[in-house]
PDB file of C-alpha atoms and ligand atoms in Angstrom:
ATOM      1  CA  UNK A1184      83.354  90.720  84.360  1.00 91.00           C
ATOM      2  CA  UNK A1185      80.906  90.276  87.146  1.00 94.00           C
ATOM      3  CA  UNK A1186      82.429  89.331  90.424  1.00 97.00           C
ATOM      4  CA  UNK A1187      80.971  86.470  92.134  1.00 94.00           C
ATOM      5  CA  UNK A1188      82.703  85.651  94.928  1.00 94.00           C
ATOM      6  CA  UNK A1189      83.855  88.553  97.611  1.00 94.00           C
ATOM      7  CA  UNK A1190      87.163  89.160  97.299  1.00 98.00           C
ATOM      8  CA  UNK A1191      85.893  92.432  97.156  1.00 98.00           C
ATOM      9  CA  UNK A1192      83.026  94.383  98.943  1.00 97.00           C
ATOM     10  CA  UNK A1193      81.363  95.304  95.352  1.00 97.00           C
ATOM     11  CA  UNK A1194      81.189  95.296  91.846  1.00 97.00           C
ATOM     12  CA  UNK A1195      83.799  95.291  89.453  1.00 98.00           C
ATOM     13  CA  UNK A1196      82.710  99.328  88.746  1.00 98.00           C
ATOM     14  CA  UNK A1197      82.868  99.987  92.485  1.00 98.00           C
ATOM     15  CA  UNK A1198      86.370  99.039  92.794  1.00 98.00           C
ATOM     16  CA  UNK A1199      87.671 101.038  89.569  1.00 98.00           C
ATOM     17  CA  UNK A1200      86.161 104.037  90.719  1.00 98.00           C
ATOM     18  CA  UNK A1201      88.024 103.667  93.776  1.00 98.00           C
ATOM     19  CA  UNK A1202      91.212 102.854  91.999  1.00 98.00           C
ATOM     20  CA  UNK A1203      90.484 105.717  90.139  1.00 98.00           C
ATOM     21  CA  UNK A1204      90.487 107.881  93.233  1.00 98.00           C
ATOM     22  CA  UNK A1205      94.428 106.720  94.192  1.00 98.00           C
ATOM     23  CA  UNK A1206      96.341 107.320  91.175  1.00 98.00           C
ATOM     24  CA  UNK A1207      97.059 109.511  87.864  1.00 98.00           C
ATOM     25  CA  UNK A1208      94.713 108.849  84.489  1.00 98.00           C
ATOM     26  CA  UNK A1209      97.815 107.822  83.035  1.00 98.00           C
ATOM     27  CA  UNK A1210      98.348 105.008  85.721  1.00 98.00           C
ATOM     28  CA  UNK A1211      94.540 104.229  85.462  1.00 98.00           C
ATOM     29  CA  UNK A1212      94.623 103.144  82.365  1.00 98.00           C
ATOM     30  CA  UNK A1213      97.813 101.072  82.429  1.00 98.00           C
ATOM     31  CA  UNK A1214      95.995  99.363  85.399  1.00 99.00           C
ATOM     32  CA  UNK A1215      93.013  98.539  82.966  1.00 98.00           C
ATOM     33  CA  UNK A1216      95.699  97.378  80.565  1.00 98.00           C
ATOM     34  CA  UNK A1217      96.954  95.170  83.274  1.00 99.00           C
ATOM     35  CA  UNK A1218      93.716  93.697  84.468  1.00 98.00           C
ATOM     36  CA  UNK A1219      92.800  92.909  80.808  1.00 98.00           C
ATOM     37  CA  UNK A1220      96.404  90.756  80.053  1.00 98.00           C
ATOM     38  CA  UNK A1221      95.904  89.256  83.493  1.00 99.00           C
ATOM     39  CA  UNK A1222      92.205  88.036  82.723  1.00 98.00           C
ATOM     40  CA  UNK A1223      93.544  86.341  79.744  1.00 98.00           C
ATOM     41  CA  UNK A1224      96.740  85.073  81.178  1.00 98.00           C
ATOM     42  CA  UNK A1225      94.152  83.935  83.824  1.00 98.00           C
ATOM     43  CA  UNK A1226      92.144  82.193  81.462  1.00 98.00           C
ATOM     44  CA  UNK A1227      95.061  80.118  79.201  1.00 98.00           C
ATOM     45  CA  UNK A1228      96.673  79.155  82.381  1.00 98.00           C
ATOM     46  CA  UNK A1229      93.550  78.159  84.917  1.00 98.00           C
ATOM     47  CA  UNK A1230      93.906  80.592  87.438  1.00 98.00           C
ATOM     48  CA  UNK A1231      90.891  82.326  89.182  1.00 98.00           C
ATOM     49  CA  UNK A1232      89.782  84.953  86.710  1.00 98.00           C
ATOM     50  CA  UNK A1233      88.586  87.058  89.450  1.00 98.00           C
ATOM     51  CA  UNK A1234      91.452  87.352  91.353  1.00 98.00           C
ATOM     52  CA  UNK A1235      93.232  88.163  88.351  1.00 98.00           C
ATOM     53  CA  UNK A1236      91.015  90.559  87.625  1.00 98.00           C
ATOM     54  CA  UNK A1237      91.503  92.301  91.069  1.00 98.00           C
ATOM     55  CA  UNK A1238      94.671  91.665  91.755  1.00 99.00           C
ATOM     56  CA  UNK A1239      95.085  93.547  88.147  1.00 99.00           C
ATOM     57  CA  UNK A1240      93.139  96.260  89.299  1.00 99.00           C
ATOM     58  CA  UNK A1241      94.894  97.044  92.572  1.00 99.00           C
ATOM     59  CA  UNK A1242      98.365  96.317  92.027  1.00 98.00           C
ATOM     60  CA  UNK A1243      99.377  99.732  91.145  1.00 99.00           C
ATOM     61  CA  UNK A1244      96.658 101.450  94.000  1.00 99.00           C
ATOM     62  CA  UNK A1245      99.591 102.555  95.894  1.00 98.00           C
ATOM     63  CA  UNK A1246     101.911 103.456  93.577  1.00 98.00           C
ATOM     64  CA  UNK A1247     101.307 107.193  94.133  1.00 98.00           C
ATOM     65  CA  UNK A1248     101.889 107.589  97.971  1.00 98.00           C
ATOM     66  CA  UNK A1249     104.105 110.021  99.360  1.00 98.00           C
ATOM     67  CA  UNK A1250     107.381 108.188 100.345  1.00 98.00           C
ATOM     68  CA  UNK A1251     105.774 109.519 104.085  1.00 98.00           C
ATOM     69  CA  UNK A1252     103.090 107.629 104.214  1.00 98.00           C
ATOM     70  CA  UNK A1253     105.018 104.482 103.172  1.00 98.00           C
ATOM     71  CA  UNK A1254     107.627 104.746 105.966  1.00 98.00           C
ATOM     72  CA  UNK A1255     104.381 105.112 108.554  1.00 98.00           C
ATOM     73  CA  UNK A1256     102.672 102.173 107.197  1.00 98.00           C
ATOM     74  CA  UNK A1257     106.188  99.849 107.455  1.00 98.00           C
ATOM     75  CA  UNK A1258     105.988 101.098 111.219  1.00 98.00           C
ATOM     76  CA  UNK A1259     102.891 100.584 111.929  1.00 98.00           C
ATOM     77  CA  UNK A1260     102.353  97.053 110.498  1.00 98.00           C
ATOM     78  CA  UNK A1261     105.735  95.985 111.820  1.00 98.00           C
ATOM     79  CA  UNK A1262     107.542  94.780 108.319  1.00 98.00           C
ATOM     80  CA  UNK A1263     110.939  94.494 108.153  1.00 97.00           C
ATOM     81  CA  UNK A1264     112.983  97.671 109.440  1.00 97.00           C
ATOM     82  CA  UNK A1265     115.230  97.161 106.368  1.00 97.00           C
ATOM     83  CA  UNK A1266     112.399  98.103 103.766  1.00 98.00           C
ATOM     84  CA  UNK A1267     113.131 101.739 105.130  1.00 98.00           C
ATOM     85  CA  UNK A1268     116.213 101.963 102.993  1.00 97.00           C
ATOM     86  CA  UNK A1269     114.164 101.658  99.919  1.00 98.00           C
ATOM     87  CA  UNK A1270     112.005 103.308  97.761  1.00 98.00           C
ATOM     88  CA  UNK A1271     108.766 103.652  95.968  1.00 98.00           C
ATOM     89  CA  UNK A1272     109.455 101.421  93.660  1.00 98.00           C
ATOM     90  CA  UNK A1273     109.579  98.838  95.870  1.00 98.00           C
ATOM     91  CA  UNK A1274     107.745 100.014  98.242  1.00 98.00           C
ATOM     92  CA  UNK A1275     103.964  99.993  96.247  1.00 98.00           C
ATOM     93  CA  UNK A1276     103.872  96.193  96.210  1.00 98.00           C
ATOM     94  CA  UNK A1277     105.403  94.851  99.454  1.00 98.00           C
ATOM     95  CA  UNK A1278     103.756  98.503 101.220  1.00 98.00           C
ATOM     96  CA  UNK A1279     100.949  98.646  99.092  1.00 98.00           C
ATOM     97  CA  UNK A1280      99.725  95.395  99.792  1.00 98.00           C
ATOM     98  CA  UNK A1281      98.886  96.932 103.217  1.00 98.00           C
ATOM     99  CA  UNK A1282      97.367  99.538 102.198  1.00 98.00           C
ATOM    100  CA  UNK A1283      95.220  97.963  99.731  1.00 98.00           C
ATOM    101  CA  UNK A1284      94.204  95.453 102.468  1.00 98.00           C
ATOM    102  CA  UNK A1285      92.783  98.334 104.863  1.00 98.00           C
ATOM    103  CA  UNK A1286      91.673 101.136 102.595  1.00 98.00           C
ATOM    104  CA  UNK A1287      90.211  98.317  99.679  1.00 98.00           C
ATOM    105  CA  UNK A1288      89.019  95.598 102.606  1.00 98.00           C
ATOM    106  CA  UNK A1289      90.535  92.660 100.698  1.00 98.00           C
ATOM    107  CA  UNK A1290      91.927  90.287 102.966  1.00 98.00           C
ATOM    108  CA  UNK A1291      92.667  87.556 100.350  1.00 98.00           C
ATOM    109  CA  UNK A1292      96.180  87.056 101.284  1.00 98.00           C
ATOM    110  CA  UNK A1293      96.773  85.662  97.251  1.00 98.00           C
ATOM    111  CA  UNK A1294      95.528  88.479  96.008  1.00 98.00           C
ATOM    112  CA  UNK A1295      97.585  90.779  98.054  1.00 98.00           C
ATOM    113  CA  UNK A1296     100.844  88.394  97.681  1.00 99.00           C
ATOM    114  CA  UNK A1297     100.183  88.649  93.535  1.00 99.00           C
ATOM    115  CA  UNK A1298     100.347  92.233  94.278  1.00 99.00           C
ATOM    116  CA  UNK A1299     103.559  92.292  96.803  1.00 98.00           C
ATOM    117  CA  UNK A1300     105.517  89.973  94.192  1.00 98.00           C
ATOM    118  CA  UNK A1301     104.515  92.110  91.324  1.00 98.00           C
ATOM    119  CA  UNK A1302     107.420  94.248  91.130  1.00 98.00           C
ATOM    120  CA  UNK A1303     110.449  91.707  91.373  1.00 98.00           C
ATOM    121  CA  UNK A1304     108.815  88.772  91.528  1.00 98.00           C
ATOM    122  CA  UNK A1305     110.275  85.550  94.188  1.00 98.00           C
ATOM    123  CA  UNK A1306     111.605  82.428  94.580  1.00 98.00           C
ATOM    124  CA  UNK A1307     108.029  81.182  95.095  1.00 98.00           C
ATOM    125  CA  UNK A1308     105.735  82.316  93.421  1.00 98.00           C
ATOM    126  CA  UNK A1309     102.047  80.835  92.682  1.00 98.00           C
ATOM    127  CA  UNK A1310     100.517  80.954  89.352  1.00 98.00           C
ATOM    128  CA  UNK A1311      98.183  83.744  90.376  1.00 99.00           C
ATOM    129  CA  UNK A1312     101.665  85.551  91.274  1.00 99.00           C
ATOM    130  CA  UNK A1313     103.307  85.001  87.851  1.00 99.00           C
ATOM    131  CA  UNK A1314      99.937  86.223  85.804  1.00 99.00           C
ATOM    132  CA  UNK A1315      99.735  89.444  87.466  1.00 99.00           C
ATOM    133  CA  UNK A1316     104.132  89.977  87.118  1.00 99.00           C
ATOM    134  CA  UNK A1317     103.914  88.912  83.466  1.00 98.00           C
ATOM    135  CA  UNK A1318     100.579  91.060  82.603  1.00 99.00           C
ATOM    136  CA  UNK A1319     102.170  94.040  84.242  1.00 98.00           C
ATOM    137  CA  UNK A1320     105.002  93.766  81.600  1.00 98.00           C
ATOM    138  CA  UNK A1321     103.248  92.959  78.422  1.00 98.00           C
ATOM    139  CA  UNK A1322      99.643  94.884  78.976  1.00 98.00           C
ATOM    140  CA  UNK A1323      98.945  96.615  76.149  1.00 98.00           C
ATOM    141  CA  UNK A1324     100.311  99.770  76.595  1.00 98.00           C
ATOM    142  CA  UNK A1325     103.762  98.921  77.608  1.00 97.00           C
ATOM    143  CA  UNK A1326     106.480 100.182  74.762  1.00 97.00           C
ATOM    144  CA  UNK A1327     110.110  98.636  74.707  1.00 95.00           C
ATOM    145  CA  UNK A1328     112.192  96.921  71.943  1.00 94.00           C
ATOM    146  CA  UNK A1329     111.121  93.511  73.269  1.00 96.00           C
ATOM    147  CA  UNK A1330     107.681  94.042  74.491  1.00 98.00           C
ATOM    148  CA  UNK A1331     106.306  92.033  71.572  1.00 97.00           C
ATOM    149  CA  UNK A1332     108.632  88.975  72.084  1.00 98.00           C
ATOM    150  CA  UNK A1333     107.481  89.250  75.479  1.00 98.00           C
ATOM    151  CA  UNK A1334     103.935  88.997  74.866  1.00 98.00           C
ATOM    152  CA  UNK A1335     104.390  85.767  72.066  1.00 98.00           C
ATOM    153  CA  UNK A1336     106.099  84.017  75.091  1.00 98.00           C
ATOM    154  CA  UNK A1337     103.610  84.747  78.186  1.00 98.00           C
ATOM    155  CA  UNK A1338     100.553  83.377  76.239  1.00 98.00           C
ATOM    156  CA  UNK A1339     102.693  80.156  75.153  1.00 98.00           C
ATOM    157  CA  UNK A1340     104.827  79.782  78.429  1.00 98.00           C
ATOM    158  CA  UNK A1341     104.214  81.431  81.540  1.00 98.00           C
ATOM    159  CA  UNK A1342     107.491  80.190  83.509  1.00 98.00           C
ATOM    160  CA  UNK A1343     109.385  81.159  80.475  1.00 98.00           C
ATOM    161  CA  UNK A1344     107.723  84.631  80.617  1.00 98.00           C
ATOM    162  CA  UNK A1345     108.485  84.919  84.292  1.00 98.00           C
ATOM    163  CA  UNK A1346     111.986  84.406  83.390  1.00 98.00           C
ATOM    164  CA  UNK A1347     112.372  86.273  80.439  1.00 98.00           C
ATOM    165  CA  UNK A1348     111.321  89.578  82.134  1.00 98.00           C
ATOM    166  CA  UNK A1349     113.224  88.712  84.991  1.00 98.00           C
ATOM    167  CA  UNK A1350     116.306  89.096  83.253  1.00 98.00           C
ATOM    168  CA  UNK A1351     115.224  91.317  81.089  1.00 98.00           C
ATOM    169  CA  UNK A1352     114.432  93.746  84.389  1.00 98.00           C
ATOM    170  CA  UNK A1353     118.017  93.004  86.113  1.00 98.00           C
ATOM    171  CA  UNK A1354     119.688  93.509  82.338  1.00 98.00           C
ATOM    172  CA  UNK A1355     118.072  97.123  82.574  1.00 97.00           C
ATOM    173  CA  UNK A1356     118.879  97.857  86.217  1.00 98.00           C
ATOM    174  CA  UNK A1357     122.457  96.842  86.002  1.00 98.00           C
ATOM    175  CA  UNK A1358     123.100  98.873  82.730  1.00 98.00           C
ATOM    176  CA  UNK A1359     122.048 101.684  84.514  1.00 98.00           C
ATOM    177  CA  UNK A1360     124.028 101.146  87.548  1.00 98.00           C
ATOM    178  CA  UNK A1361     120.626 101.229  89.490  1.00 97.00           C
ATOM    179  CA  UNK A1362     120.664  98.661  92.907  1.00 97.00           C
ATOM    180  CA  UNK A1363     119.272  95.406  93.019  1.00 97.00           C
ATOM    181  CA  UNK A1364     116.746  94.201  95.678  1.00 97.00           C
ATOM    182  CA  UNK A1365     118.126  91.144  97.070  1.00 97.00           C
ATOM    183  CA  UNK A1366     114.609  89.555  96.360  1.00 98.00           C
ATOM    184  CA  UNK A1367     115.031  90.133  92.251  1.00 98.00           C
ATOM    185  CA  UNK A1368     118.098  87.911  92.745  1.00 98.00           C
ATOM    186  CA  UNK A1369     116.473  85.391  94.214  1.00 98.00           C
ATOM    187  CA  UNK A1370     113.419  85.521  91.629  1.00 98.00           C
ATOM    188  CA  UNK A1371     116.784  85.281  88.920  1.00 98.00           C
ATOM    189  CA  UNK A1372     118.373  82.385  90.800  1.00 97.00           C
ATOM    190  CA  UNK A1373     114.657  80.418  90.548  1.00 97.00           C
ATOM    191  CA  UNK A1374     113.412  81.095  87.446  1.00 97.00           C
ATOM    192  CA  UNK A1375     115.836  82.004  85.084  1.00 97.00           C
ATOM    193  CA  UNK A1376     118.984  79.657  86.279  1.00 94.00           C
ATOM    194  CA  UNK A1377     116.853  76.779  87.562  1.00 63.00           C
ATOM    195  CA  UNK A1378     116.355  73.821  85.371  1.00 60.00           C
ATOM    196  CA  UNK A1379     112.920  73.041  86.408  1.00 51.00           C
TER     197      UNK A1379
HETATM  198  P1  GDP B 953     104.996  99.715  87.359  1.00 64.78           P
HETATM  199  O1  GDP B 953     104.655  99.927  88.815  1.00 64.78           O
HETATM  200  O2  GDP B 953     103.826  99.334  86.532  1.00 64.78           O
HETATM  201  O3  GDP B 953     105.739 100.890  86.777  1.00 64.78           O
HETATM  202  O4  GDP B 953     106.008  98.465  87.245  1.00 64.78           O
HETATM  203  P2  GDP B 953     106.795  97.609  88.357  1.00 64.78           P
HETATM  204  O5  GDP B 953     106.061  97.621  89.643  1.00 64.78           O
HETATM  205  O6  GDP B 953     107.069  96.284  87.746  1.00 64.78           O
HETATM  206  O7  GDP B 953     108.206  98.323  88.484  1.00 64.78           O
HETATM  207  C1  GDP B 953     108.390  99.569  89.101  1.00 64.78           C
HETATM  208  C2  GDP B 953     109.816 100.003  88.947  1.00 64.78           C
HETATM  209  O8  GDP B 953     110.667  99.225  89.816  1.00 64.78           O
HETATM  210  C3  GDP B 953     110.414  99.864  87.551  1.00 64.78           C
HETATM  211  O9  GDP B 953     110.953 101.114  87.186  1.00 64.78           O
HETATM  212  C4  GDP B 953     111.512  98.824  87.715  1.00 64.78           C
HETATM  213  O10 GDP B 953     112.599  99.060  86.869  1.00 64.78           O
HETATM  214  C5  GDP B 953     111.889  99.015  89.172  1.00 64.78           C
HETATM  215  N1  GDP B 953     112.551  97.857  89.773  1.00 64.78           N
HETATM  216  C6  GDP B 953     112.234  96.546  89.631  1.00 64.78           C
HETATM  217  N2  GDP B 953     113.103  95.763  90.308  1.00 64.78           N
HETATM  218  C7  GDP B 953     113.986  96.592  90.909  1.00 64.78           C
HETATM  219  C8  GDP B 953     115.148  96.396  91.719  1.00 64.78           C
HETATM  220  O11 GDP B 953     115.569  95.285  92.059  1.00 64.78           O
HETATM  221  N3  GDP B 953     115.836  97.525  92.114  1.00 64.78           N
HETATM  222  C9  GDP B 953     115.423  98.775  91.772  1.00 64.78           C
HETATM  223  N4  GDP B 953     116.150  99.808  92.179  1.00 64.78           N
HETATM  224  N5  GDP B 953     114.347  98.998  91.015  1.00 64.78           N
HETATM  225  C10 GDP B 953     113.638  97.929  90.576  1.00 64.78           C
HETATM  226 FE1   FE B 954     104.016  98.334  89.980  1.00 64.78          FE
HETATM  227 FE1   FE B 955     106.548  94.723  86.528  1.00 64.78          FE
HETATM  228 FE1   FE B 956     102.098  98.222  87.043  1.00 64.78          FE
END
């Protein structure tokens, strides 16, 4: 995929060898995985291929950091004092987003909101938003019981995929007594209760 437009200060390449740079092999190639089901999630649902592609690429680039260097970077940019009480998990979207903007120099504030809605998703969300939630859940090398159901419904129904791994997500959390963020409720009040 050649980029076209600048997003991004370089080539397609140029940017995965930086990805490469910030996390594991193992991560790397889920993030490849990612890209790919975004491109074609992109593609069936007419969405800017590009920033699918490179919101794809980066939306894991901070998953990695040291919890450290997340609590700086909620100082220094000033987000909500409350994010402290969290943790990676959350933190590599909403966080990451940040850093992605100043290490990465994307400023495209779509691309970096695909990426800070990645992980539970929100009551709004744009179509760009819901390829890159949905891709991260049914790339190709995701494993789980329902993984394939999952992947027949995002490339017939994207809403329908945004809801079915939203409650698919808060099933698993609150079987394992794990907390919810109050914004994965939300995303769950939207899309999976709302009659649209
Ligand atoms: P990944 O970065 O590709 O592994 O995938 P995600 O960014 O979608 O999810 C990262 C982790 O966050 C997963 O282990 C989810 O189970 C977890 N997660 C998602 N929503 C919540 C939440 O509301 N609360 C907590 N505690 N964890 C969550
Ligand atoms: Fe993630
Ligand atoms: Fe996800
Ligand atoms: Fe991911």
């Amino acid at each position: 995929l050649k980029y076209r437009k600048d997003y991004f200060a370089g080539s397609r390449d140029e940017l995965c060898a930086k990805i490469q740079q910030s996390v594991s092999t193992k991560r790397y190639q889920h993030i490849l995985g990612v890209e790919q089901a975004a491109v074609q999630l992109a593609q069936e649902n007419n969405v800017d291929v590009e920033k699918a592609s490179i919101s794809g690429l980066v939306h894991d680039y901070a998953k990695e950091r040291s919890t450290e260097e997340f609590k700086r970077v909620i100082e220094k940019k000033h987000l909500d004092p409350d994010l402290l009480k969290w943790n990676n998990f959350i933190w590599h979207g909403v966080v990451g987003a940040e850093i992605i903007a100043d290490e990465l120099k994307i400023d495209d504030e779509e691309i970096l909101n695909a990426v800070r809605r990645h992980t539970v998703g929100s009551a709004v969300m744009t179509q760009l938003d819901k390829v890159v939630y949905v891709a991260d859940f049914i790339e190709k090398g995701r494993v789980f019981p329902d993984v394939d159901v999952a992947r027949t419904i995002a490339f017939n129904n994207l809403d329908q995929a945004v809801a079915f791994e939203t409650k698919h997500t808060l099933q698993y959390l609150l079987a394992a007594n794990k907390t919810i963020y109050p914004v994965a409720i939300e995303t769950y009040n939207r899309w999976v209760v709302a009659v649209n």
